[in-house]
């Protein structure tokens, strides 16, 4: 016969299990962050080398006047449900102010960039976010601030019931 575990002990066991999971998740994020820092350092070194090379050319180029161009590739590997959680978090942080879809996509990329994920087409990820936004709108969790048939980038915010 198995002895009955008191509820206070069950609570403590559950609390320990949850903390252990959070520690593992945070450690994994830290590892990923370290990899991102290393990649950033390499990218900055490459940029500095190109700037030095441009400085050697007889035609003088003001590198500070060269505008950045966004890459068309994105590396995001999200577990099930994380896309929805990230969209809702992004909009919650806006405290009711609508966000453009591009801002939401950038927020998710910055939050979940994964160096181990396969490099994919940015349009595919953009479409995934767009489809999820439409589904959340149909569920009544989001408000749309643009006409559905518009070719302009959409504006989205949390529905009034989900602001708190």
Short mmCIF file of C-alpha atoms in Angstrom, two decimals:
data_model
loop_
_atom_site.label_atom_id
_atom_site.label_comp_id
_atom_site.label_asym_id
_atom_site.label_seq_id
_atom_site.Cartn_x
_atom_site.Cartn_y
_atom_site.Cartn_z
CA UNK A 1 0.00 0.00 0.00
CA UNK A 2 1.35 3.39 -1.05
CA UNK A 3 1.12 6.04 1.66
CA UNK A 4 -0.90 9.14 0.84
CA UNK A 5 1.28 12.18 0.22
CA UNK A 6 0.08 15.27 2.13
CA UNK A 7 -1.05 18.19 -0.05
CA UNK A 8 1.64 20.48 1.37
CA UNK A 9 4.30 18.00 0.28
CA UNK A 10 2.67 17.64 -3.15
CA UNK A 11 2.78 21.42 -3.47
CA UNK A 12 6.47 21.47 -2.58
CA UNK A 13 7.27 18.68 -5.05
CA UNK A 14 5.33 20.49 -7.78
CA UNK A 15 7.07 23.79 -6.96
CA UNK A 16 10.47 22.09 -7.14
CA UNK A 17 9.64 20.48 -10.50
CA UNK A 18 8.52 23.82 -11.95
CA UNK A 19 11.62 25.64 -10.69
CA UNK A 20 13.85 22.91 -12.12
CA UNK A 21 12.13 23.28 -15.50
CA UNK A 22 12.55 27.07 -15.41
CA UNK A 23 16.25 26.69 -14.58
CA UNK A 24 16.75 24.31 -17.51
CA UNK A 25 14.83 26.63 -19.85
CA UNK A 26 16.86 29.64 -18.67
CA UNK A 27 20.14 27.74 -19.06
CA UNK A 28 19.17 26.81 -22.61
CA UNK A 29 18.33 30.46 -23.33
CA UNK A 30 21.65 31.52 -21.85
CA UNK A 31 23.50 29.10 -24.12
CA UNK A 32 21.59 30.45 -27.08
CA UNK A 33 22.35 34.03 -25.97
CA UNK A 34 26.06 33.24 -25.72
CA UNK A 35 25.96 31.87 -29.28
CA UNK A 36 24.16 35.02 -30.44
CA UNK A 37 26.80 37.20 -28.75
CA UNK A 38 29.55 35.22 -30.50
CA UNK A 39 27.79 35.58 -33.85
CA UNK A 40 27.28 39.30 -33.23
CA UNK A 41 30.97 39.70 -32.47
CA UNK A 42 31.91 37.95 -35.73
CA UNK A 43 29.44 40.10 -37.69
CA UNK A 44 30.84 43.27 -36.13
CA UNK A 45 34.39 42.15 -37.00
CA UNK A 46 33.33 41.50 -40.61
CA UNK A 47 31.65 44.92 -40.79
CA UNK A 48 34.76 46.63 -39.40
CA UNK A 49 36.93 44.82 -41.98
CA UNK A 50 34.66 45.95 -44.83
CA UNK A 51 34.68 49.52 -43.48
CA UNK A 52 38.49 49.47 -43.41
CA UNK A 53 38.57 48.12 -46.97
CA UNK A 54 36.18 50.83 -48.17
CA UNK A 55 38.46 53.40 -46.52
CA UNK A 56 41.38 52.22 -48.67
CA UNK A 57 39.55 52.80 -51.93
CA UNK A 58 40.42 55.90 -53.94
CA UNK A 59 36.73 56.86 -54.10
CA UNK A 60 35.90 57.94 -50.57
CA UNK A 61 32.73 56.37 -49.16
CA UNK A 62 31.09 57.72 -46.00
CA UNK A 63 30.13 54.40 -44.37
CA UNK A 64 27.83 56.10 -41.87
CA UNK A 65 25.61 57.10 -44.82
CA UNK A 66 25.12 53.48 -45.91
CA UNK A 67 21.70 52.41 -44.65
CA UNK A 68 21.29 48.88 -43.26
CA UNK A 69 19.37 46.40 -45.40
CA UNK A 70 17.36 43.72 -43.61
CA UNK A 71 18.16 40.14 -44.39
CA UNK A 72 15.47 38.04 -46.05
CA UNK A 73 16.26 35.08 -43.86
CA UNK A 74 15.09 34.32 -40.37
CA UNK A 75 16.14 31.66 -37.90
CA UNK A 76 13.31 31.01 -35.49
CA UNK A 77 12.48 27.62 -34.07
CA UNK A 78 9.43 27.88 -31.82
CA UNK A 79 7.86 25.15 -29.70
CA UNK A 80 4.14 24.58 -30.03
CA UNK A 81 2.10 27.48 -28.63
CA UNK A 82 5.06 29.85 -28.31
CA UNK A 83 4.08 31.88 -31.37
CA UNK A 84 0.73 32.71 -29.76
CA UNK A 85 2.34 33.48 -26.38
CA UNK A 86 4.90 35.75 -28.05
CA UNK A 87 2.27 37.63 -30.07
CA UNK A 88 0.17 38.19 -26.96
CA UNK A 89 3.20 39.28 -24.92
CA UNK A 90 4.27 41.74 -27.61
CA UNK A 91 0.80 43.28 -27.67
CA UNK A 92 0.51 43.28 -23.85
CA UNK A 93 3.75 45.25 -23.64
CA UNK A 94 2.19 47.88 -25.92
CA UNK A 95 -0.50 48.50 -23.26
CA UNK A 96 -3.37 48.79 -25.71
CA UNK A 97 -1.54 50.67 -28.47
CA UNK A 98 -1.82 48.88 -31.83
CA UNK A 99 1.30 47.27 -33.27
CA UNK A 100 2.19 46.77 -36.92
CA UNK A 101 2.64 43.18 -37.99
CA UNK A 102 6.28 43.90 -38.86
CA UNK A 103 6.89 45.05 -35.29
CA UNK A 104 5.35 41.84 -33.96
CA UNK A 105 7.49 39.73 -36.31
CA UNK A 106 10.65 41.62 -35.27
CA UNK A 107 9.76 41.18 -31.59
CA UNK A 108 9.41 37.42 -32.04
CA UNK A 109 12.63 37.18 -34.06
CA UNK A 110 14.55 39.11 -31.41
CA UNK A 111 13.08 37.04 -28.61
CA UNK A 112 13.41 33.61 -30.20
CA UNK A 113 16.27 33.82 -32.66
CA UNK A 114 17.78 30.33 -32.76
CA UNK A 115 21.24 29.77 -34.21
CA UNK A 116 20.59 26.03 -34.47
CA UNK A 117 17.39 26.39 -36.50
CA UNK A 118 17.54 26.00 -40.24
CA UNK A 119 17.74 29.26 -42.10
CA UNK A 120 14.37 29.77 -43.71
CA UNK A 121 12.65 32.24 -45.92
CA UNK A 122 11.47 35.29 -43.98
CA UNK A 123 8.24 35.31 -45.99
CA UNK A 124 7.33 31.87 -44.64
CA UNK A 125 7.75 33.06 -41.06
CA UNK A 126 5.89 36.30 -41.85
CA UNK A 127 3.01 34.27 -43.26
CA UNK A 128 2.93 32.07 -40.14
CA UNK A 129 2.64 35.13 -37.90
CA UNK A 130 -0.02 36.63 -40.19
CA UNK A 131 -2.09 33.43 -40.12
CA UNK A 132 -1.81 33.26 -36.32
CA UNK A 133 -2.88 36.90 -35.98
CA UNK A 134 -5.96 36.22 -38.12
CA UNK A 135 -6.80 33.13 -36.05
CA UNK A 136 -6.44 35.08 -32.78
CA UNK A 137 -8.72 37.76 -34.27
CA UNK A 138 -11.35 35.12 -35.15
CA UNK A 139 -11.09 33.78 -31.58
CA UNK A 140 -11.85 37.29 -30.29
CA UNK A 141 -8.48 37.73 -28.60
CA UNK A 142 -7.23 40.49 -30.94
CA UNK A 143 -8.63 43.63 -32.56
CA UNK A 144 -7.89 44.47 -36.17
CA UNK A 145 -7.27 48.19 -36.87
CA UNK A 146 -7.14 47.91 -40.65
CA UNK A 147 -9.56 46.74 -43.32
CA UNK A 148 -9.17 43.00 -44.00
CA UNK A 149 -8.84 43.55 -47.75
CA UNK A 150 -6.15 46.22 -47.38
CA UNK A 151 -2.75 45.76 -49.00
CA UNK A 152 -1.17 47.83 -46.23
CA UNK A 153 0.59 46.30 -43.25
CA UNK A 154 -1.94 45.38 -40.58
CA UNK A 155 -2.31 47.00 -37.18
CA UNK A 156 -3.26 44.73 -34.29
CA UNK A 157 -3.98 45.11 -30.57
CA UNK A 158 -5.37 42.97 -27.78
CA UNK A 159 -9.13 42.76 -27.47
CA UNK A 160 -10.47 44.66 -24.46
CA UNK A 161 -11.15 41.39 -22.56
CA UNK A 162 -7.45 40.41 -22.82
CA UNK A 163 -5.77 43.68 -21.86
CA UNK A 164 -5.40 42.78 -18.16
#
